[in-house]
Coordinates of C-alpha atoms and ligand atoms in Angstrom, one line a residue:
X1 CA 0.0 0.0 0.0
X2 CA 2.1 2.9 -1.3
X3 CA -0.7 5.3 -0.4
X4 CA -0.4 4.5 3.3
X5 CA 3.3 5.0 3.3
X6 CA 2.9 8.4 1.8
X7 CA 0.2 9.2 4.3
X8 CA 2.4 8.3 7.2
X9 CA 5.3 10.5 5.9
X10 CA 2.9 13.3 5.2
X11 CA 1.3 12.8 8.6
X12 CA 4.6 13.0 10.4
X13 CA 5.5 16.2 8.6
X14 CA 2.2 17.7 9.5
X15 CA 2.7 16.4 13.1
X16 CA 5.9 18.5 13.4
X17 CA 3.9 21.5 12.3
X18 CA 1.1 21.3 14.7
X19 CA 2.5 19.9 17.9
X20 CA 0.4 17.8 20.1
X21 CA -2.7 17.9 18.0
X22 CA -3.6 14.5 16.6
X23 CA -5.0 14.3 13.2
X24 CA -7.2 11.7 11.7
X25 CA -7.0 11.4 8.0
X26 CA -10.3 10.2 6.6
X27 CA -8.9 9.6 3.2
X28 CA -5.5 9.6 1.5
X29 CA -4.0 11.5 -1.3
X30 CA -4.4 9.6 -4.5
X31 CA -1.8 9.6 -7.2
X32 CA -4.0 11.9 -9.2
X33 CA -5.5 14.2 -6.5
X34 CA -3.7 16.2 -3.8
X35 CA -5.5 18.3 -1.2
X36 CA -3.3 20.6 1.0
X37 CA -3.9 23.2 3.7
X38 CA -1.3 25.8 4.6
X39 CA -1.9 25.2 8.3
X40 CA -3.6 22.4 10.3
X41 CA -4.3 24.8 13.1
X42 CA -6.0 28.1 12.7
X43 CA -6.6 30.6 15.5
X44 CA -9.6 32.7 15.1
X45 CA -10.8 35.8 16.9
X46 CA -14.3 35.7 18.2
X47 CA -16.8 37.9 16.3
X48 CA -14.6 38.1 13.2
X49 CA -14.6 36.2 10.0
X50 CA -12.3 33.2 9.6
X51 CA -11.0 31.9 6.4
X52 CA -9.9 28.3 6.1
X53 CA -7.7 28.0 3.0
X54 CA -7.6 24.7 1.0
X55 CA -5.8 23.9 -2.2
X56 CA -6.2 20.8 -4.4
X57 CA -4.9 19.6 -7.7
X58 CA -5.3 16.5 -10.0
X59 CA -3.8 15.3 -13.2
X60 CA -6.7 13.2 -14.6
X61 CA -9.6 14.3 -16.8
X62 CA -12.5 15.0 -14.5
X63 CA -16.2 15.4 -15.2
X64 CA -17.4 16.2 -11.6
X65 CA -15.6 17.9 -8.7
X66 CA -17.2 17.4 -5.4
X67 CA -16.2 19.3 -2.2
X68 CA -17.6 18.5 1.2
X69 CA -17.1 20.3 4.5
X70 CA -17.8 18.6 7.8
X71 CA -17.4 19.9 11.4
X72 CA -16.6 17.8 14.4
X73 CA -16.2 18.7 18.0
X74 CA -14.5 16.2 20.4
X75 CA -16.8 13.5 21.5
X76 CA -19.5 14.4 19.0
X77 CA -20.4 13.0 15.6
X78 CA -19.3 15.1 12.6
X79 CA -21.8 17.6 11.3
X80 CA -22.5 18.4 7.7
X81 CA -21.9 22.0 6.8
X82 CA -22.1 22.2 3.0
X83 CA -21.0 20.6 -0.2
X84 CA -20.7 21.4 -3.9
X85 CA -20.6 19.7 -7.2
X86 CA -19.0 21.7 -9.9
X87 CA -20.1 25.2 -9.1
X88 CA -23.3 24.5 -7.3
X89 CA -23.3 24.6 -3.5
X90 CA -25.7 22.8 -1.2
X91 CA -25.5 24.2 2.3
X92 CA -27.0 22.8 5.5
X93 CA -29.9 25.1 5.9
X94 CA -29.1 25.5 9.6
X95 CA -25.7 27.0 8.9
X96 CA -26.3 28.6 5.5
X97 CA -25.6 32.2 6.7
X98 CA -22.5 31.2 8.5
X99 CA -20.4 29.2 6.1
X100 CA -19.6 30.2 2.6
X101 CA -17.7 28.5 -0.2
X102 CA -17.1 29.6 -3.8
X103 CA -16.4 26.4 -5.9
X104 CA -14.2 25.4 -7.5
X105 CA -12.3 27.2 -4.7
X106 CA -12.5 24.8 -1.8
X107 CA -11.7 27.3 0.9
X108 CA -14.2 27.9 3.6
X109 CA -15.2 31.2 5.1
X110 CA -16.7 31.2 8.6
X111 CA -18.5 34.5 9.5
X112 CA -18.9 35.4 12.3
X113 CA -16.8 33.1 14.4
X114 CA -18.2 32.1 17.7
X115 CA -16.8 30.0 20.6
X116 CA -19.1 27.2 19.5
X117 CA -17.3 27.1 16.2
X118 CA -14.2 25.8 17.8
X119 CA -13.4 22.3 16.7
X120 CA -12.1 20.3 13.7
X121 CA -13.1 21.2 10.1
X122 CA -12.8 18.3 7.6
X123 CA -12.7 19.0 3.9
X124 CA -13.1 16.2 1.4
X125 CA -12.6 16.5 -2.4
X126 CA -13.9 13.9 -4.8
X127 CA -13.0 13.8 -8.5
X128 CA -15.2 11.9 -10.9
X129 CA -13.3 10.9 -14.0
X130 CA -11.9 7.5 -15.0
X131 CA -13.0 6.1 -11.6
X132 CA -13.3 8.3 -8.5
X133 CA -10.4 10.0 -6.7
X134 CA -10.9 11.4 -3.2
X135 CA -8.7 13.2 -0.6
X136 CA -9.3 15.1 2.6
X137 CA -7.7 17.3 5.2
X138 CA -8.5 18.4 8.7
X139 CA -8.1 21.8 10.2
X140 CA -8.3 22.6 13.9
X141 CA -9.9 25.9 14.7
X142 CA -9.6 27.7 18.0
X143 CA -11.6 30.8 19.0
X144 CA -10.3 33.4 21.4
X145 CA -10.8 36.8 22.7
X146 CA -7.8 39.1 22.3
X147 CA -5.8 40.0 25.5
X148 CA -6.4 43.3 27.1
X149 CA -3.4 45.2 28.4
X150 CA -2.5 43.8 31.8
X151 CA -2.1 45.8 34.9
X152 CA 0.5 45.0 37.6
X153 CA 0.0 45.7 41.2
X154 CA 2.6 45.3 43.9
X155 CA 2.0 44.4 47.5
X156 CA 3.0 46.0 49.7
X157 CA 2.6 49.1 47.4
X158 CA 4.7 51.2 49.8
X159 CA 7.8 49.0 49.3
X160 CA 9.8 46.5 51.2
X161 CA 13.0 46.6 53.1
X162 CA 15.7 44.4 51.7
X163 CA 16.5 41.1 53.5
X164 CA 13.5 41.7 55.7
X165 CA 10.4 42.3 53.5
X166 CA 8.7 40.3 50.8
X167 CA 7.0 41.6 47.7
X168 CA 4.2 40.2 45.6
X169 CA 3.6 41.3 42.0
X170 CA 0.1 40.6 40.6
X171 CA -0.8 40.7 37.0
X172 CA -4.4 41.4 36.2
X173 CA -6.0 41.2 32.8
X174 CA -9.5 42.4 32.1
X175 CA -10.2 40.4 29.0
X176 CA -8.9 37.6 26.9
X177 CA -9.1 33.8 26.8
X178 CA -6.4 31.1 27.2
X179 CA -4.1 33.5 29.0
X180 CA -0.5 32.5 29.5
X181 CA 1.4 34.7 31.9
X182 CA 5.1 35.5 31.9
X183 CA 7.1 37.9 34.1
X184 CA 9.9 39.9 32.6
X185 CA 12.6 41.7 34.5
X186 CA 14.5 44.3 32.4
X187 CA 13.0 42.6 29.3
X188 CA 14.2 39.1 30.2
X189 CA 12.1 36.3 31.5
X190 CA 12.1 35.7 35.3
X191 CA 12.5 32.1 36.4
X192 CA 11.8 30.3 39.6
X193 CA 14.7 30.7 42.0
X194 CA 15.5 30.7 45.7
X195 CA 13.7 34.0 46.1
X196 CA 11.3 34.0 43.1
X197 CA 8.2 31.9 43.1
X198 CA 5.1 31.9 41.0
X199 CA 1.4 31.1 41.5
X200 CA 0.1 28.1 39.6
X201 CA -1.1 30.3 36.8
X202 CA 2.1 32.4 36.8
X203 CA 0.0 35.5 37.2
X204 CA 1.6 36.3 40.6
X205 CA 5.3 36.7 41.2
X206 CA 6.4 36.4 44.8
X207 CA 9.8 37.7 45.9
X208 CA 10.8 36.6 49.4
X209 CA 12.9 38.2 50.7
X210 CA 13.6 41.2 48.5
X211 CA 17.2 42.3 47.9
X212 CA 18.8 45.2 46.2
X213 CA 19.4 43.0 43.2
X214 CA 15.6 42.7 42.8
X215 CA 15.3 46.3 41.8
X216 CA 14.5 46.6 38.1
X217 CA 11.9 47.1 35.5
X218 CA 9.3 44.4 35.9
X219 CA 6.5 43.8 33.4
X220 CA 3.9 41.1 32.9
X221 CA 3.6 39.6 29.4
X222 CA 0.3 37.9 28.7
X223 CA -0.2 35.9 25.6
X224 CA -2.9 33.8 24.0
X225 CA -3.0 32.2 20.5
X226 CA -4.2 35.4 18.8
X227 CA -2.5 38.2 20.7
X228 CA -0.1 39.3 23.4
X229 CA 0.1 42.3 25.6
X230 CA 2.7 43.6 28.0
X231 CA 1.9 45.6 31.1
X232 CA 3.5 49.0 31.8
X233 CA 6.9 48.7 33.5
X234 CA 6.8 48.9 37.2
X235 CA 9.7 49.3 39.5
X236 CA 9.1 47.8 43.0
X237 CA 10.2 50.0 45.8
X238 CA 13.0 48.3 47.7
X239 CA 14.7 50.0 50.6
X240 CA 18.4 49.3 51.0
X241 CA 21.7 50.6 52.1
X242 CA 23.8 52.4 52.9
X243 CA 26.5 50.7 50.8
X244 CA 29.9 51.9 49.6
X245 CA 30.3 54.8 51.9
X246 CA 33.0 57.2 50.5
X247 CA 34.4 60.5 51.3
X248 CA 35.9 62.6 48.5
X249 CA 37.3 66.1 48.3
X250 CA 37.3 68.7 45.6
X251 CA 41.1 69.2 46.0
X252 CA 44.0 68.2 48.0
X253 CA 45.8 64.9 47.9
X254 CA 44.0 61.8 49.1
X255 CA 46.1 58.9 50.2
X256 CA 44.1 56.2 51.8
X257 CA 41.9 57.9 54.3
X258 CA 44.3 60.8 54.7
X259 CA 43.7 64.1 52.9
X260 CA 46.3 66.8 52.8
X261 CA 45.4 70.4 52.3
X262 CA 47.6 73.4 51.9
X263 CA 47.8 76.0 54.6
X264 CA 45.3 78.8 53.9
X265 CA 43.2 76.7 51.6
X266 CA 39.7 75.5 52.1
X267 CA 38.7 71.9 51.3
X268 CA 35.2 70.7 50.5
X269 CA 34.4 67.1 51.4
X270 CA 31.6 65.1 49.9
X271 CA 30.2 62.0 51.6
X272 CA 28.3 59.6 49.5
X273 CA 26.8 56.1 49.9
X274 CA 24.4 54.1 47.9
X275 CA 21.1 53.7 49.5
X276 CA 17.3 54.1 49.1
X277 CA 15.9 56.3 50.3
X278 CA 18.8 58.7 50.3
X279 CA 20.9 58.6 53.5
X280 CA 21.0 61.4 56.0
X281 CA 24.7 62.3 56.5
X282 CA 26.3 63.7 59.6
X283 CA 29.9 64.8 60.1
X284 CA 31.7 64.1 63.3
X285 CA 34.9 65.6 64.6
X286 CA 37.0 63.4 66.8
X287 CA 39.5 64.7 69.3
X288 CA 41.1 62.3 71.7
X289 CA 38.3 60.4 73.3
X290 CA 35.5 62.8 72.5
X291 CA 33.4 63.1 69.3
X292 CA 30.9 65.7 68.4
X293 CA 28.7 66.3 65.4
X294 CA 29.7 69.3 63.5
X295 CA 27.4 69.3 60.6
X296 CA 24.5 67.5 58.9
X297 CA 24.2 67.0 55.2
X298 CA 26.3 65.4 52.5
X299 CA 29.0 68.2 52.3
X300 CA 31.5 69.6 54.7
X301 CA 33.9 72.5 54.2
X302 CA 37.1 72.6 56.2
X303 CA 39.3 75.6 56.1
X304 CA 42.8 75.0 57.2
X305 CA 42.5 77.8 59.8
X306 CA 39.8 75.8 61.6
X307 CA 42.2 73.0 62.1
X308 CA 44.1 74.0 65.2
X309 CA 46.7 71.2 65.1
X310 CA 48.4 70.0 62.0
X311 CA 46.1 67.0 61.8
X312 CA 42.4 66.5 62.5
X313 CA 40.3 63.4 62.6
X314 CA 36.8 63.4 61.1
X315 CA 34.1 60.9 60.5
X316 CA 31.2 60.8 58.0
X317 CA 28.2 58.9 59.1
X318 CA 25.4 57.8 56.7
X319 CA 22.1 56.7 58.0
X320 CA 19.1 55.2 56.2
X321 CA 16.1 56.0 58.3
X322 CA 13.9 53.3 56.6
X323 CA 16.3 50.3 56.7
X324 CA 17.6 51.6 60.0
X325 CA 21.1 50.8 59.0
X326 CA 24.1 53.1 59.3
X327 CA 27.7 53.2 58.1
X328 CA 30.6 55.4 58.9
X329 CA 34.0 56.2 57.6
X330 CA 36.9 57.9 59.2
X331 CA 39.4 60.2 57.7
X332 CA 42.2 62.5 58.6
X333 CA 43.0 65.9 57.4
X334 CA 46.6 67.1 57.4
X335 CA 47.5 70.7 56.9
X336 CA 50.7 71.2 54.9
X337 CA 52.5 74.4 54.0
X338 CA 52.8 75.1 50.3
X339 CA 56.6 75.1 50.5
X340 CA 56.8 71.7 52.1
X341 CA 54.3 70.4 49.6
X342 CA 56.5 71.5 46.8
X343 CA 59.5 70.0 48.4
X344 CA 57.7 66.8 48.9
X345 CA 56.7 66.8 45.2
X346 CA 60.4 67.4 44.2
X347 CA 61.4 64.6 46.5
X348 CA 59.1 62.4 44.7
X349 CA 60.5 63.1 41.3
X350 CA 64.1 63.1 42.6
X351 CA 65.0 60.2 44.9
X352 CA 67.4 60.9 47.7
X353 CA 69.9 58.4 46.2
X354 CA 69.7 60.3 42.9
X355 CA 70.3 63.6 44.6
X356 CA 73.3 62.2 46.5
X357 CA 74.7 60.8 43.2
X358 CA 74.2 64.2 41.5
X359 CA 75.9 66.1 44.3
X360 CA 78.8 63.6 44.3
X361 CA 79.2 63.9 40.6
X362 CA 79.2 67.6 40.8
X363 CA 81.8 67.5 43.5
X364 CA 84.0 65.1 41.6
X365 CA 83.8 67.2 38.5
X366 CA 84.6 70.4 40.5
X367 CA 87.6 68.6 42.0
X368 CA 88.8 67.5 38.6
X369 CA 88.5 70.9 37.2
X370 CA 90.2 72.4 40.2
X371 CA 93.0 69.8 39.8
X372 CA 93.4 70.6 36.1
X373 CA 93.4 74.3 36.7
X374 CA 95.8 73.9 39.5
X375 CA 98.0 71.7 37.5
X376 CA 98.3 73.8 34.4
X377 CA 97.6 77.4 35.2
X378 CA 99.3 78.1 38.4
X379 CA 102.1 75.7 37.5
X380 CA 103.7 78.3 35.3
X381 CA 103.8 80.6 38.2
X382 CA 105.0 78.2 40.8
X383 CA 107.3 76.1 38.7
X384 CA 110.5 77.8 39.6
X385 CA 109.5 77.9 43.3
X386 CA 108.7 74.3 43.4
X387 CA 111.7 73.2 41.5
X388 CA 113.9 73.0 44.6
X389 CA 111.5 71.0 46.7
X390 CA 111.7 67.3 47.3
X391 CA 109.2 65.3 45.3
X392 CA 107.6 63.8 48.4
X393 CA 106.6 67.2 49.7
X394 CA 105.1 68.1 46.4
X395 CA 103.0 65.0 46.4
X396 CA 101.9 65.5 49.9
X397 CA 100.7 68.9 49.1
X398 CA 98.4 67.5 46.5
X399 CA 96.7 65.2 49.0
X400 CA 93.8 66.9 50.6
X401 CA 91.4 64.2 51.7
X402 CA 92.1 61.7 54.4
X403 CA 89.1 59.8 55.6
X404 CA 87.2 57.1 53.8
X405 CA 83.6 57.6 54.5
X406 CA 82.2 59.4 51.5
X407 CA 78.9 60.1 53.3
X408 CA 80.7 62.3 55.7
X409 CA 81.8 64.4 52.7
X410 CA 78.2 65.1 51.8
X411 CA 77.7 68.8 51.4
X412 CA 78.6 71.8 49.3
X413 CA 82.2 72.6 49.3
X414 CA 83.8 76.0 48.9
X415 CA 87.5 76.2 48.1
X416 CA 89.1 79.3 49.2
X417 CA 92.7 79.8 48.0
X418 CA 95.2 81.8 50.0
X419 CA 97.9 83.2 47.9
X420 CA 101.5 82.3 48.8
X421 CA 102.7 85.9 49.0
X422 CA 100.2 87.0 51.6
X423 CA 101.0 86.5 55.2
X424 CA 99.0 83.4 55.7
X425 CA 100.4 81.4 58.5
X426 CA 101.9 78.2 57.4
X427 CA 100.2 75.0 58.5
X428 CA 101.7 74.0 61.8
X429 CA 104.3 71.3 61.6
X430 CA 102.7 68.2 63.0
X431 CA 103.7 64.6 63.0
X432 CA 100.9 63.0 61.1
X433 CA 100.7 59.5 59.8
X434 CA 102.7 59.3 56.6
X435 CA 99.8 58.1 54.5
X436 CA 97.5 60.8 55.8
X437 CA 97.5 64.5 56.4
X438 CA 99.6 67.3 55.1
X439 CA 102.9 68.1 56.3
X440 CA 103.1 71.9 56.4
X441 CA 106.9 71.8 56.9
X442 CA 108.3 74.1 54.3
X443 CA 105.2 73.9 52.1
X444 CA 105.0 76.5 49.5
X445 CA 102.1 75.5 47.4
X446 CA 98.7 77.2 47.5
X447 CA 96.6 76.4 50.5
X448 CA 92.9 75.8 50.1
X449 CA 90.5 76.3 52.9
X450 CA 87.7 73.7 52.4
X451 CA 84.5 74.7 53.8
X452 CA 81.7 72.1 53.9
X453 CA 78.2 73.3 53.9
X454 CA 75.6 70.6 54.8
X455 CA 72.1 71.6 53.7
X456 CA 69.6 71.7 56.5
X457 CA 68.2 68.2 57.2
X458 CA 65.0 67.6 55.2
X459 CA 62.1 67.0 57.3
X460 CA 60.1 63.8 56.9
X461 CA 56.8 64.5 55.3
X462 CA 53.8 62.1 55.6
X463 CA 52.9 60.7 52.3
Ligands
NAG501 C1 -19.9 19.2 -14.1 O1 -19.2 19.8 -15.2 C2 -18.9 18.8 -16.2 C3 -18.2 19.6 -17.3 O2 -17.3 20.5 -16.9 C4 -20.1 18.2 -16.7 O3 -19.8 17.2 -17.6 C5 -20.9 17.6 -15.6 O4 -22.1 17.0 -16.0 C6 -21.2 18.6 -14.5 N1 -21.9 17.9 -13.4 C7 -22.9 18.4 -12.8 C8 -23.5 17.6 -11.7 O5 -23.4 19.5 -13.2
NAG502 C1 -10.1 31.0 -2.9 O1 -10.7 32.3 -2.6 C2 -10.0 33.2 -1.8 C3 -10.9 34.4 -1.5 O2 -12.1 34.0 -1.1 C4 -8.7 33.5 -2.4 O3 -8.0 34.4 -1.6 C5 -7.9 32.3 -2.8 O4 -6.8 32.6 -3.5 C6 -8.8 31.4 -3.6 N1 -8.0 30.1 -3.8 C7 -7.8 29.6 -5.0 C8 -7.1 28.3 -5.1 O5 -8.2 30.2 -6.0
NAG503 C1 -9.1 4.4 -17.0 O1 -8.5 3.5 -16.0 C2 -8.2 2.3 -16.5 C3 -7.5 1.5 -15.3 O2 -7.6 2.2 -14.1 C4 -7.2 2.4 -17.6 O3 -6.9 1.1 -18.1 C5 -7.8 3.3 -18.7 O4 -6.8 3.5 -19.7 C6 -8.2 4.6 -18.2 N1 -8.8 5.4 -19.2 C7 -8.5 6.7 -19.4 C8 -9.2 7.4 -20.5 O5 -7.6 7.3 -18.8
NAG504 C1 8.3 36.6 53.8 O1 8.2 35.3 53.2 C2 8.8 34.3 54.1 C3 8.7 33.0 53.3 O2 7.7 33.1 52.3 C4 8.0 34.3 55.4 O3 8.6 33.3 56.2 C5 8.1 35.7 56.0 O4 7.3 35.7 57.2 C6 7.6 36.7 55.1 N1 7.9 38.0 55.7 C7 7.0 39.0 55.7 C8 7.4 40.3 56.3 O5 5.9 38.9 55.2
NAG505 C1 14.2 51.0 33.6 O1 13.4 51.9 32.9 C2 13.8 53.2 32.9 C3 12.8 54.0 32.2 O2 11.5 53.6 32.3 C4 15.2 53.3 32.4 O3 15.7 54.6 32.5 C5 16.1 52.4 33.1 O4 17.4 52.4 32.5 C6 15.6 51.0 33.0 N1 16.4 50.1 33.8 C7 16.9 49.0 33.3 C8 17.8 48.2 34.2 O5 16.6 48.6 32.2
NAG506 C1 4.9 29.3 34.5 O1 6.2 29.8 34.1 C2 7.2 28.8 34.0 C3 8.5 29.4 33.5 O2 8.7 30.6 34.2 C4 6.8 27.7 33.0 O3 7.7 26.7 33.0 C5 5.4 27.2 33.4 O4 5.0 26.3 32.5 C6 4.4 28.3 33.6 N1 3.2 27.8 34.0 C7 2.0 28.1 33.5 C8 0.8 27.5 34.1 O5 1.9 28.9 32.6
NAG507 C1 40.9 57.7 76.3 O1 40.2 56.7 76.9 C2 40.9 55.6 77.4 C3 40.0 54.6 78.0 O2 38.8 54.6 77.3 C4 41.9 56.2 78.4 O3 42.7 55.1 78.9 C5 42.8 57.2 77.8 O4 43.6 57.8 78.8 C6 41.9 58.3 77.3 N1 42.7 59.3 76.6 C7 42.5 60.6 76.7 C8 43.5 61.5 76.0 O5 41.6 61.1 77.4
NAG508 C1 13.9 59.9 56.4 O1 14.8 60.8 55.8 C2 14.3 61.5 54.7 C3 15.4 62.4 54.1 O2 16.4 61.5 53.6 C4 13.2 62.4 55.3 O3 12.6 63.1 54.2 C5 12.1 61.5 55.9 O4 11.1 62.3 56.5 C6 12.7 60.7 56.9 N1 11.7 59.7 57.4 C7 11.6 59.4 58.7 C8 10.6 58.4 59.0 O5 12.4 59.9 59.5

């Protein structure tokens, strides 16, 4: 039976199309005749006309074309609606005003559609030629009222406190049949979770307990086979916080919880924390063991004159009067003078090691220059005088540094030359270790006074 095999294949294809609905084929598709319907399920709107399209085709010569429409509801016997041979239609008198067909066009028009029209419509086509060919199709018709825009209500309407309160969102729809409810949060479906639960119909969403993360744009999407409508977005009121308390300033350096402000400047502090409803802020000055509130509100201005000492401790306190929770953060203000500030900044760009290296280099270069100058320029002058002297003495005269620790040499040096001719007293003759010191005995070379200037010790600045 090739027909049956074809039927099975066709049936399974149709099955994919229409889901769970089971179709009973009254007759097959013969080799010469094929009846098709674009859709095996048609959703109609109550009160409107519904058109059930049917196509058929055959390849044999035909004398008579017969089209029959039947209607069946579950658990009832099929009802005759109308039929045609060639172009003449014979309707059931009872339904004559409701069903229309224009043969050879086999499509059926139902007008107006009522809930009672819901069921299966069966179309059968017979071709009379060399024998009789027949084929049929079944169309399931549903009838619905369109969805009216849903309305969402929250309970409690005044809002809920996070981690404490629960919230229920209810979706109400005034009209529509076969309603399917879905909840959306920020446009995405909401699923059952540890805190989200739904009523059996899904028309109620229960959040227990609410958290800050539950804040969002909720809407209720209601669908039925012929329409869908989404409610207006509602944002449930959830009280939370304070979170992430922070103190910031308009100027000055902030390092950790320490602000530095230049002497003579005013600094504006801004305290902020995330919370709903907005926090109330208070500023507290702390001295030793006592604290006192100096201001209410999110901003505090501190002028450096107000800070008697070089440092002052403050506290910003944020309080949410609905959640009953508070948070506080401490900070310190340090008054710096502008000069010190600049030094500190220089110190940052130039490390102490670098400055020591720089100064040392400068010293070495100055010494070299001095040595060269001494060697070549004054030599011409002193040559004759030095000629008579023993070489050891000459060498000793050039030695001017004894000790090893270079750090002790740190400073700015000034070389003051005393000319030989003037009455500078000779260095006293002392018995110094041979490797060290200058023996002034009979020394005729230029004497330099080396004055070491050590810059004032840099004060440690707090970073
Ligand atoms: C239908 O039309 C065919 C020709 O097109 C004709 O031979 C046949 O008799 C008609 N049948 C009826 C019932 O009118
Ligand atoms: C049948 O008639 C409807 C209008 O009533 C038309 O839209 C459709 O194309 C027709 N089908 C055929 C096969 O002629
Ligand atoms: C009618 O059908 C028979 C067998 O089904 C076939 O032998 C015959 O040729 C057909 N006649 C025409 C005119 O198609
Ligand atoms: C919130 O819901 C939980 C569980 O559903 C319940 O135990 C609790 O009492 C509810 N809290 C309030 C304030 O309704
Ligand atoms: C919620 O909707 C408002 C406008 O109605 C929009 O400004 C806001 O960005 C939305 N929030 C999210 C998380 O989509
Ligand atoms: C309710 O929604 C869930 C998904 O959120 C879905 O799996 C379930 O079938 C729905 N129930 C009804 C009755 O619509
Ligand atoms: C601060 O209080 C502690 C005990 O609470 C006490 O030991 C300490 O002496 C107090 N300091 C000052 C400066 O009052
Ligand atoms: C809570 O604080 C707000 C200001 O942030 C204020 O308007 C409101 O009256 C306060 N409510 C209560 C109950 O104190």
